[in-house]
Coordinates of C-alpha atoms and ligand atoms in Angstrom, one line a residue:
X1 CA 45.6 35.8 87.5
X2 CA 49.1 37.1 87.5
X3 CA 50.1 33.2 85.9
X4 CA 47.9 33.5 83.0
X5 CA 48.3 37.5 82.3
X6 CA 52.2 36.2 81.9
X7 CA 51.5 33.2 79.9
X8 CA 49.3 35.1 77.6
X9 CA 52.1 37.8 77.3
X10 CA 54.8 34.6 76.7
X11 CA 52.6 33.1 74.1
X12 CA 52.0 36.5 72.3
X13 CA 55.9 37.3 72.0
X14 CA 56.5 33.8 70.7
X15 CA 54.2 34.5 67.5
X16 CA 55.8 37.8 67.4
X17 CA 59.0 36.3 67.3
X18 CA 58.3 33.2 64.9
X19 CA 56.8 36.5 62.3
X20 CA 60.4 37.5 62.8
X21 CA 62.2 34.8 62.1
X22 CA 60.2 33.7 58.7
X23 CA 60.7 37.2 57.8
X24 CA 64.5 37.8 58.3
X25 CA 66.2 37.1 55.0
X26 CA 68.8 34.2 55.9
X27 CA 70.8 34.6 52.8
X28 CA 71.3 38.5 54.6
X29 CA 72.1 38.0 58.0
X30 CA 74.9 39.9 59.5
X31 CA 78.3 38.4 59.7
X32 CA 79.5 40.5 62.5
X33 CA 77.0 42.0 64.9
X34 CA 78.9 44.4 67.7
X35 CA 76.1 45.1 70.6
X36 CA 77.1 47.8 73.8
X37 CA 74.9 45.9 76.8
X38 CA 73.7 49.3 78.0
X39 CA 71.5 49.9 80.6
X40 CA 72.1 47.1 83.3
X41 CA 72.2 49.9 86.0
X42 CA 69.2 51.8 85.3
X43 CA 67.6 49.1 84.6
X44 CA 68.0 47.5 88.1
X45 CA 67.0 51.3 89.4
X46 CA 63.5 51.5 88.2
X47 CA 62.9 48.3 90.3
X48 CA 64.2 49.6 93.5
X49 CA 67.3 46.6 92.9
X50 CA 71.1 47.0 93.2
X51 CA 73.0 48.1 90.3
X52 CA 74.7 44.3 90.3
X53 CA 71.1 42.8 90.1
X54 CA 70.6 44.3 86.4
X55 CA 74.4 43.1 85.6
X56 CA 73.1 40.1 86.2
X57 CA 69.8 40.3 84.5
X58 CA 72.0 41.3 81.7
X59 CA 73.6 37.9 81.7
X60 CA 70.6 36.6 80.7
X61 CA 69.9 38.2 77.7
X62 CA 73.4 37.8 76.8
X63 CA 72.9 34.2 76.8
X64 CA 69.8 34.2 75.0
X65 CA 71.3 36.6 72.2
X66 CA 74.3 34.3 71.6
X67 CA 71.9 31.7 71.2
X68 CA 69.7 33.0 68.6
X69 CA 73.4 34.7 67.0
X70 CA 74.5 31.1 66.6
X71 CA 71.1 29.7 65.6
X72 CA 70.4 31.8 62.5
X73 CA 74.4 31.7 61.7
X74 CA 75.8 35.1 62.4
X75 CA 79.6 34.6 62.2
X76 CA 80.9 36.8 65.0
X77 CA 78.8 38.8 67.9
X78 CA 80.9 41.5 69.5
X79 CA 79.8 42.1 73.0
X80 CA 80.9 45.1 75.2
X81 CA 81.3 44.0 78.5
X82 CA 84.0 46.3 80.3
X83 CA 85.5 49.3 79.1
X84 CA 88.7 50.7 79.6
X85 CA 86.9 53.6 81.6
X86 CA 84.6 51.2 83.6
X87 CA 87.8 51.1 86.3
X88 CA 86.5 54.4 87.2
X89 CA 83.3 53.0 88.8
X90 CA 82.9 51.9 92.6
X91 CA 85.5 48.9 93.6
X92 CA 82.6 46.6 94.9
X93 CA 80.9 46.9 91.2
X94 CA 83.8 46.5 89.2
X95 CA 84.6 43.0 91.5
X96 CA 81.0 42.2 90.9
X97 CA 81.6 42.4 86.8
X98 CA 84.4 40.4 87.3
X99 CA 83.0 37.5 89.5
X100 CA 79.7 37.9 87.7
X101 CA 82.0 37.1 83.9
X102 CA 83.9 34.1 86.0
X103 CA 80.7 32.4 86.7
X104 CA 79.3 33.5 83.2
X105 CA 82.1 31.6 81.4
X106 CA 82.4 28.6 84.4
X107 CA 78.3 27.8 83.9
X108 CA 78.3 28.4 80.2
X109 CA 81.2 27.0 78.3
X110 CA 79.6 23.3 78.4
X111 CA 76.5 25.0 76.3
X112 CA 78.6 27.1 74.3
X113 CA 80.5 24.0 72.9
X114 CA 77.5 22.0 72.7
X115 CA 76.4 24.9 70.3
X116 CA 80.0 24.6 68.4
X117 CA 80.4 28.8 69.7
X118 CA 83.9 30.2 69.9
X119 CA 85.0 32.0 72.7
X120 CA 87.4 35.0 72.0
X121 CA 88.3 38.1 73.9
X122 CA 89.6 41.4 72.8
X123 CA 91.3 44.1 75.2
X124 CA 93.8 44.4 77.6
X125 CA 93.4 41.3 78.6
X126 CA 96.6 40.9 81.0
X127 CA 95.2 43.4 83.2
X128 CA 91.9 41.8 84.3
X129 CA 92.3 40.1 87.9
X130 CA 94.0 36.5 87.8
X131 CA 90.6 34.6 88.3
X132 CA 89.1 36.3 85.0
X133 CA 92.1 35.8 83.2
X134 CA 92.3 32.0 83.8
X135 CA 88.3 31.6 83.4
X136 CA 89.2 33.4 79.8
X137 CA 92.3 31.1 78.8
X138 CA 89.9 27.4 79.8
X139 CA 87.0 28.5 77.9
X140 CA 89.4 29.6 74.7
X141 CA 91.0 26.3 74.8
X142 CA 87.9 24.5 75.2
X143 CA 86.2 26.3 72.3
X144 CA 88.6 27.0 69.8
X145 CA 88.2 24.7 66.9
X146 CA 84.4 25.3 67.0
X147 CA 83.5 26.4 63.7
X148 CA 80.0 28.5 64.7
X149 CA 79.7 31.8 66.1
X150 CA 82.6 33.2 67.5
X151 CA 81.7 34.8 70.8
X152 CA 83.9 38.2 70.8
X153 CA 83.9 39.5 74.6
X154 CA 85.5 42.9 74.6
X155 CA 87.1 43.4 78.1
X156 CA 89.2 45.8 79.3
X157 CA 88.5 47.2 75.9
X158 CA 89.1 51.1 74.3
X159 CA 88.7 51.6 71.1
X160 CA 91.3 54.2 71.2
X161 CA 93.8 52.1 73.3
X162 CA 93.0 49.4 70.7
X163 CA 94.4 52.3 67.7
X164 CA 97.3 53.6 70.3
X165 CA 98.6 49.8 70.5
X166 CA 97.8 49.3 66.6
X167 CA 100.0 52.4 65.9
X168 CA 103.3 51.1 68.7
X169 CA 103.5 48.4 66.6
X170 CA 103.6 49.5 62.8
X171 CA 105.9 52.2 65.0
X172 CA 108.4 50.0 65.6
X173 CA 107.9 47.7 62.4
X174 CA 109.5 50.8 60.6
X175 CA 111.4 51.2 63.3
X176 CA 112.9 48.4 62.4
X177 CA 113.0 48.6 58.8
X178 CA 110.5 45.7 58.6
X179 CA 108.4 47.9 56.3
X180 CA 108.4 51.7 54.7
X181 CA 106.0 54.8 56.4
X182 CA 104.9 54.5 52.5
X183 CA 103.7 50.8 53.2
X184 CA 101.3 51.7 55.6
X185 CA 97.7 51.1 54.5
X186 CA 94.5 50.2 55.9
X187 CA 95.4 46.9 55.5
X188 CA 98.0 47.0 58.1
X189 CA 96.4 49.1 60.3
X190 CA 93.3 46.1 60.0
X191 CA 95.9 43.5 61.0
X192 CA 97.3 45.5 63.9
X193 CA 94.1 45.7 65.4
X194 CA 92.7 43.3 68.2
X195 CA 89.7 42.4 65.2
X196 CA 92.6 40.8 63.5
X197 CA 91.1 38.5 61.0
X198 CA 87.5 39.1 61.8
X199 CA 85.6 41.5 59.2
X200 CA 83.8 44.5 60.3
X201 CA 80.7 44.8 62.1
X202 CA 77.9 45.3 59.6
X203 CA 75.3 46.0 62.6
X204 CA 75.8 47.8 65.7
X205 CA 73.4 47.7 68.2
X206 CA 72.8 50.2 71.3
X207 CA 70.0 49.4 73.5
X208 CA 69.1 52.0 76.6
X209 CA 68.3 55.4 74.9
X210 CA 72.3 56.4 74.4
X211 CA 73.2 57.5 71.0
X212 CA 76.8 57.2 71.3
X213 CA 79.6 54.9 70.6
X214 CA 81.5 55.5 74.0
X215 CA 84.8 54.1 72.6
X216 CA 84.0 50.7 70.9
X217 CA 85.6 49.6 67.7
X218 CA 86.4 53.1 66.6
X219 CA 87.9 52.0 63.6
X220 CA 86.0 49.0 62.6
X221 CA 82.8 51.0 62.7
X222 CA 83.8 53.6 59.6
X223 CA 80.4 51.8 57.5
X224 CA 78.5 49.9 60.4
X225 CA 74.7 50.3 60.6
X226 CA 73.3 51.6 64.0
X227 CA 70.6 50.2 65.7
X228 CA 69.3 51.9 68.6
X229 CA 66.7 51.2 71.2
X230 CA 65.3 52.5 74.4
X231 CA 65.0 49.0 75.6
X232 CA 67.5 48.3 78.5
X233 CA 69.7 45.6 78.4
X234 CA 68.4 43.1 80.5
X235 CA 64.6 43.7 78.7
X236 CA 66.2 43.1 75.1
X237 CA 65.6 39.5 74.4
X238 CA 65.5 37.4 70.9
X239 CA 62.6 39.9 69.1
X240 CA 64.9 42.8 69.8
X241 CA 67.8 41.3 67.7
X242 CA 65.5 40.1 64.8
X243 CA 64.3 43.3 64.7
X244 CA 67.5 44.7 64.5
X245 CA 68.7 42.1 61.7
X246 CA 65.3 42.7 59.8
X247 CA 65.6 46.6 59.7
X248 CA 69.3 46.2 58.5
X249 CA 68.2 44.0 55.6
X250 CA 66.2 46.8 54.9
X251 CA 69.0 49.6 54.1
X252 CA 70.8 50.6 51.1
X253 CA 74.5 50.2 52.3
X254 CA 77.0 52.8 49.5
X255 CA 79.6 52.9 51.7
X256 CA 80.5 56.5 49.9
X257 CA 79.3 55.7 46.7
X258 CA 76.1 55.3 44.2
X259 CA 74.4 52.6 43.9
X260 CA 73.6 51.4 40.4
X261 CA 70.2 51.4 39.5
Ligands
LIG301 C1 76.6 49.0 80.9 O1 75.4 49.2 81.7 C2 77.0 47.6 81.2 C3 78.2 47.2 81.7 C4 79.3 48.2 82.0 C5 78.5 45.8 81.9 C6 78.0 44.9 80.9 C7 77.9 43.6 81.5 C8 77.0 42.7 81.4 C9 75.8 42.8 80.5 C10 77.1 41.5 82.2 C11 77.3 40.3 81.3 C12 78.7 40.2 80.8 C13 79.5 39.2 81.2 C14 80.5 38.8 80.2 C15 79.6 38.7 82.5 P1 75.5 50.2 82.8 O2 75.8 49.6 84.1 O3 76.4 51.4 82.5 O4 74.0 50.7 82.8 P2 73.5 52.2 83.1 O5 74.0 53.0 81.9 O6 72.0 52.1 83.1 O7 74.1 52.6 84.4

């Protein structure tokens, strides 16, 4: 009974989803699509599981999100996966995160290849343990001529660390009469950032009920659409995101201004 009640509810979401996808406008889709994986924790709660459990239920909808990114050709998907602040929890869960992204990239890098994905990082990067840091360095070499999607983990990542390291070094570029104060725009400020090169999100999403940003991309989100959803994390699967994409093609971006009618 159980079997079919599932396989009924499997073939339902499939139509839902193919609806989606010949609805999303392809000539619209996002280039950069930043996402906050909120929710792992709680989401493990409600089924009487360890907090590490809905981590790594939250693998899983990782992968399938980076999947459908690269399939419908989003250009960069920027995924929170540690915080600067996330040092602050328990020891045992912050050594989970980090196993649980070693064997992440280990298992996944042949597939991300396959699918010509990109993996980046952005964050304090030196300060994650040795293991994590090595896992990183084989799956950027691996990856990095892919042309596809460009797989953005931000780890070890604060927004306002990210600004505080931007500003040390236009500091000491005037410091060193590379440039004048005058010269500094948002231009430089752009290339001093970790997003180097990479344009800004034009879609945030925040599964889990939060309506905050909790320090991610401060700057790069000035004109970003939000996207919010009481969904958890490890519940947001392929619909979720074409949902997302489809109410984003639906809003009148002005970035501060009129638009001409
Ligand atoms: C926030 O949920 C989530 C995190 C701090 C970790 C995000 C990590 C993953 C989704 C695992 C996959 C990532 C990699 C790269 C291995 P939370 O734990 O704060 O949830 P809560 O708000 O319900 O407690």
């Amino acid at each position: 009974m159980l079997r079919k009640i599932t396989a009924l509810f499997n073939r339902k979401r499939m139509a839902d989803e193919n609806m989606l996808l010949q609805t999303i406008d392809r000539n619209n889709i996002p280039n950069h699509i930043a996402i906050i994986m909120d929710g792992n924790g709680r989401w493990a709660k409600r089924r009487g599981m360890p907090r590490s459990l809905g981590h790594r239920a939250g693998v899983e909808s990782l992968r399938n999100i980076v999947k459908l990114s690269s399939e419908i050709g989003v250009r960069y998907l920027t995924c929170y996966a540690f915080s600067t602040e996330n040092w602050k929890r328990p020891r045992d869960e912050v050594s989970y995160l980090m196993d649980l992204l070693v064997e992440y990239l280990e298992k996944e890098v042949e597939e991300l290849h396959k699918n010509n994905v990109r993996v980046n990082a952005i964050g304090c990067l030196e300060e994650l343990p040795q293991k994590a840091q090595d896992a990183l360095s084989k799956a950027f070499r691996k990856t990095e001529n892919n042309p596809g999607l460009t797989l953005n983990l931000a780890l070890n990542y604060g927004g306002r660390r990210e600004i505080t390291d931007a500003v040390k070094k236009i500091a000491s570029m005037v410091d060193q009469g590379q440039i004048k104060c005058e010269e500094i725009n948002d231009d430089l400020i752009n290339q001093s950032l970790y997003t180097f090169g990479m344009p800004d999100p034009e879609l945030l999403i925040r599964p889990s009920g939060d309506c905050r940003i909790s320090n991610f991309l401060l700057w790069q989100l000035a004109y970003t659409e939000f996207w919010l959803s009481d969904v958890m994390w490890p519940d947001f699967q392929r619909l979720h995101l074409l949902q997302a994409i489809i109410s984003y093609q639906q809003r009148e971006r002005r970035f501060g201004g009129l638009i001409k009618k």
